[in-house]
Tab-separated table of C-alpha atoms in Angstrom:
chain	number	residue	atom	x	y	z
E	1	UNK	CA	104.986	113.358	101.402
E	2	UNK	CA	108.538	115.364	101.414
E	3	UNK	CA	108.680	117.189	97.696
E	4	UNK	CA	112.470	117.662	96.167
E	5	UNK	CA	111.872	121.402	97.780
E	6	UNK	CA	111.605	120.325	101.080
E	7	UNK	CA	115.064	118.703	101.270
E	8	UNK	CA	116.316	121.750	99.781
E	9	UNK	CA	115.022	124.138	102.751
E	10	UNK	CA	116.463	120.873	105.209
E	11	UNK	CA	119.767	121.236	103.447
E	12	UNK	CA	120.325	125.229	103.138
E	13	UNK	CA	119.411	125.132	107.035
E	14	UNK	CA	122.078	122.577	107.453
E	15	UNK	CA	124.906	124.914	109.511
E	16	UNK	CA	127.791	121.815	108.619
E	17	UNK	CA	128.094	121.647	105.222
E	18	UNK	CA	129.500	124.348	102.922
E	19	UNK	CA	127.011	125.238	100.089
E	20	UNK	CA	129.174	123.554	97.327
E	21	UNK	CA	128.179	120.020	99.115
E	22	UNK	CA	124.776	121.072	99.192
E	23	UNK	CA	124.585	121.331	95.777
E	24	UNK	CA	126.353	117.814	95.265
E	25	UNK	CA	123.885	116.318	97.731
E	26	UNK	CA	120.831	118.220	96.241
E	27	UNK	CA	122.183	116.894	92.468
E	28	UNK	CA	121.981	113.191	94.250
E	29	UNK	CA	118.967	113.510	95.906
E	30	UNK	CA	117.631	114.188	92.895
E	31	UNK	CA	119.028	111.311	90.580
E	32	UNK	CA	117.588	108.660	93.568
E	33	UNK	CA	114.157	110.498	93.546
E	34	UNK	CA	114.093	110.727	89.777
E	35	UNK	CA	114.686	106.830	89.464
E	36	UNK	CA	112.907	105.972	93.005
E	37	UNK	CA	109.904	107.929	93.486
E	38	UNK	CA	108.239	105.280	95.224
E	39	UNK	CA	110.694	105.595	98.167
E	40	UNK	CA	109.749	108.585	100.718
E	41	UNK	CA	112.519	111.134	101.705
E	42	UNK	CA	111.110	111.823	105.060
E	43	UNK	CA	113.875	110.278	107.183
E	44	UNK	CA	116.233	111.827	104.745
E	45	UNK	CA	114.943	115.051	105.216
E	46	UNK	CA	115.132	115.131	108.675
E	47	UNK	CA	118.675	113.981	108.986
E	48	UNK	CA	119.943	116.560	106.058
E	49	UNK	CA	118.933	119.281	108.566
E	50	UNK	CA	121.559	117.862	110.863
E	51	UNK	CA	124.180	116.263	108.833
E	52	UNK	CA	128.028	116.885	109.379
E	53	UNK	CA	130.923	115.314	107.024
E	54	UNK	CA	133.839	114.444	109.164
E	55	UNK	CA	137.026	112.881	108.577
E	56	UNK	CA	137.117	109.520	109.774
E	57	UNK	CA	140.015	107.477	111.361
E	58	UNK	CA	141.586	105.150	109.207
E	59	UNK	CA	141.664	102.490	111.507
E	60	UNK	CA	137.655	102.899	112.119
E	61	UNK	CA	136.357	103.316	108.517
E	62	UNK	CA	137.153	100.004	106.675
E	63	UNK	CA	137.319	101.389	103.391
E	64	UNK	CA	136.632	105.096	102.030
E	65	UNK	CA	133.760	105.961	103.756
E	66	UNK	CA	131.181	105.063	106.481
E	67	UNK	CA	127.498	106.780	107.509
E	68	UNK	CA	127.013	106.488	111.004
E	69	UNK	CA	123.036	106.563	111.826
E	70	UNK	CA	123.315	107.635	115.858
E	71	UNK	CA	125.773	110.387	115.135
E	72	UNK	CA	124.715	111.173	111.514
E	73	UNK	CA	127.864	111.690	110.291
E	74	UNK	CA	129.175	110.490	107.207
E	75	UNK	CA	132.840	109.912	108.072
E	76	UNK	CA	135.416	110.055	105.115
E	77	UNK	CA	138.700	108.505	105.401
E	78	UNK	CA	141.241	110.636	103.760
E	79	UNK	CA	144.291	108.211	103.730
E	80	UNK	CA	141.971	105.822	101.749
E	81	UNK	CA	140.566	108.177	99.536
E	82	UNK	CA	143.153	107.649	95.934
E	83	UNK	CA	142.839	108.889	92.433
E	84	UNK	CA	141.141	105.486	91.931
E	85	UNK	CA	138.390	106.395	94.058
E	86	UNK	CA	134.794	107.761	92.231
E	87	UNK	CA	134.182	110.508	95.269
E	88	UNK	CA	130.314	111.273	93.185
E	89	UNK	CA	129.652	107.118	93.969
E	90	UNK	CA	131.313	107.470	97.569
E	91	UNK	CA	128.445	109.761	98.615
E	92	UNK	CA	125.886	108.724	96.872
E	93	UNK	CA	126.198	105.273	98.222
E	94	UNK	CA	126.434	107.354	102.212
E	95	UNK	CA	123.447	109.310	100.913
E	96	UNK	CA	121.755	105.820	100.268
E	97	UNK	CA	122.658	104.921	103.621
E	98	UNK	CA	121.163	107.804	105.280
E	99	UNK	CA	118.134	107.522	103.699
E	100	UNK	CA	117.495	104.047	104.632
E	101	UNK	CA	118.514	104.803	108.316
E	102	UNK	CA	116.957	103.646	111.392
E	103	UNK	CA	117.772	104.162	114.710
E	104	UNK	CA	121.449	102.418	114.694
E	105	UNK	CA	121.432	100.984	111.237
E	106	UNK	CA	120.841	101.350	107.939
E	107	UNK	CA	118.956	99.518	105.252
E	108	UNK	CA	117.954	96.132	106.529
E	109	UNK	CA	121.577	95.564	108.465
E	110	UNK	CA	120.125	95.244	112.573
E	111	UNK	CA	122.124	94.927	115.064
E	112	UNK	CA	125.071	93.855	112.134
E	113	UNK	CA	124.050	90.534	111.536
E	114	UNK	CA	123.746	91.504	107.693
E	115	UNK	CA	126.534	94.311	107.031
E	116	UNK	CA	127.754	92.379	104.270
E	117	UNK	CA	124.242	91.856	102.385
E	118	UNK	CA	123.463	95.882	103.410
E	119	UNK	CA	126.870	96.955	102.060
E	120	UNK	CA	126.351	94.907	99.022
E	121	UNK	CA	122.936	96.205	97.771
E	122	UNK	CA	123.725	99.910	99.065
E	123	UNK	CA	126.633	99.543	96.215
E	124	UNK	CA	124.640	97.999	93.978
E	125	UNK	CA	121.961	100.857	94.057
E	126	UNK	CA	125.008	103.439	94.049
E	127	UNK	CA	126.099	101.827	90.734
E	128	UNK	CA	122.828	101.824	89.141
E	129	UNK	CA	122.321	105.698	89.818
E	130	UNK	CA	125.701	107.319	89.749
E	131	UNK	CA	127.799	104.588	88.195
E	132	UNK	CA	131.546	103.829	89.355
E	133	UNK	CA	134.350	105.690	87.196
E	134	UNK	CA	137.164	104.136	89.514
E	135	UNK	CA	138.072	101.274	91.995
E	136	UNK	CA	134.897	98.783	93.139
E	137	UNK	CA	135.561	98.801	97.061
E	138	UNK	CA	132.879	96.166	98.010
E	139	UNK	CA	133.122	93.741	94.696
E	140	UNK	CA	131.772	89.975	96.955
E	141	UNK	CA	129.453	91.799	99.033
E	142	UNK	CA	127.926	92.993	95.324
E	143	UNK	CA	128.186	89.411	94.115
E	144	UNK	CA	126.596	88.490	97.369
E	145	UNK	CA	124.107	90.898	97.323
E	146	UNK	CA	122.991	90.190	93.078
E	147	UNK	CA	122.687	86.548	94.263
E	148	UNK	CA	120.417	87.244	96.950
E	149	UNK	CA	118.208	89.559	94.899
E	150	UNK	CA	117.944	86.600	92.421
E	151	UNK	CA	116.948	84.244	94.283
E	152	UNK	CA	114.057	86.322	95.936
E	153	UNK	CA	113.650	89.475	93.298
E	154	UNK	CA	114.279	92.674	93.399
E	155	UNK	CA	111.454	93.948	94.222
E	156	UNK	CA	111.085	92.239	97.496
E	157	UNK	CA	115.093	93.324	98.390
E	158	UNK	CA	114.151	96.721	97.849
E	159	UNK	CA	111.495	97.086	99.798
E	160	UNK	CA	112.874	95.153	103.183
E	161	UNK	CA	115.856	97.737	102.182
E	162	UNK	CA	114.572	101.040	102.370
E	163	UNK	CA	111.597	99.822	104.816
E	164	UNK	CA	114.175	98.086	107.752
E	165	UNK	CA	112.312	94.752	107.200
E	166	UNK	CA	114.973	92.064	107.249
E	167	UNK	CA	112.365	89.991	108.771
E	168	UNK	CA	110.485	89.881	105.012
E	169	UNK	CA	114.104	88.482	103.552
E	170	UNK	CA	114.361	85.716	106.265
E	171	UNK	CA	110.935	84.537	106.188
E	172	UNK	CA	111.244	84.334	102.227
E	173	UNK	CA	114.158	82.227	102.547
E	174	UNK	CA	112.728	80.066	105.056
């Protein structure tokens, strides 16, 4: 099981990011494993050696931000990025992303049948460990997102989440 120490050795061999990022991903990383300890880091760990922050093209990233799993970049869009804008929730919710990535997605949104859903609960679990000072980019896919977790608890959400098993969601809706 990856320990809190080993994504600090994967970070401070990370060549991309400058050491005051480190320290803001570290500080994150630690808030998610403090409140989800159940969840491993091993995917995360691996892609922190390797992860580069880029700025994104404002006609590619849809809102402030976007982690892309096959690249493992988290690109930022500067022009969208406003005073209104809680940058601590922006990367925590990327940092969510990245640890729930697989292959070309993230959380339980294959092949991007369920972007809306993934985006949704990604915010959702941003705003229950970081909060949201500022603007709520994603406000129906969180309503979208709280509705599904009702109707089949969160426990079950969570798990097809940060475990890629949409499959568990469908068949409990079926």
């Amino acid at each position: 099981m990856v320990e809190l120490e080993d994504i600090k050795t994967s970070l401070d061999s990370n060549p991309y990011l400058s050491s005051d990022i480190k320290d803001c991903i570290m500080e994150l990383i630690t808030i998610f494993n403090n409140r989800f300890k159940d969840v491993p880091l091993n995917n995360a760990c691996e892609r922190l050696k390797t992860l580069k922050i880029v700025k994104g093209s404002k006609f590619l990233v849809k809102k402030s931000s976007s982690y892309n799993p096959i690249t493992n970049e988290i690109q930022i869009s500067l022009s969208k990025i406003t005073n209104d804008i809680d940058c601590k929730h922006i990367l925590m919710r990327e940092l969510l992303n990245l640890i729930s990535a697989k292959d070309n997605f993230t959380g339980f949104n294959v092949d991007n049948l369920y972007e809306a859903l993934n985006i949704g609960y990604t915010e959702i679990l941003a705003n229950l460990l970081v909060g949201n000072e500022d603007n709520v980019e994603y406000e129906d896919e969180i309503v979208e997102a709280n509705l599904f977790a009702s109707l089949i608890g969160s426990d079950l959400i969570k798990d097809a989440y940060f475990n890629n098993k949409i499959d568990n969601i469908i068949n409990v809706l079926s």
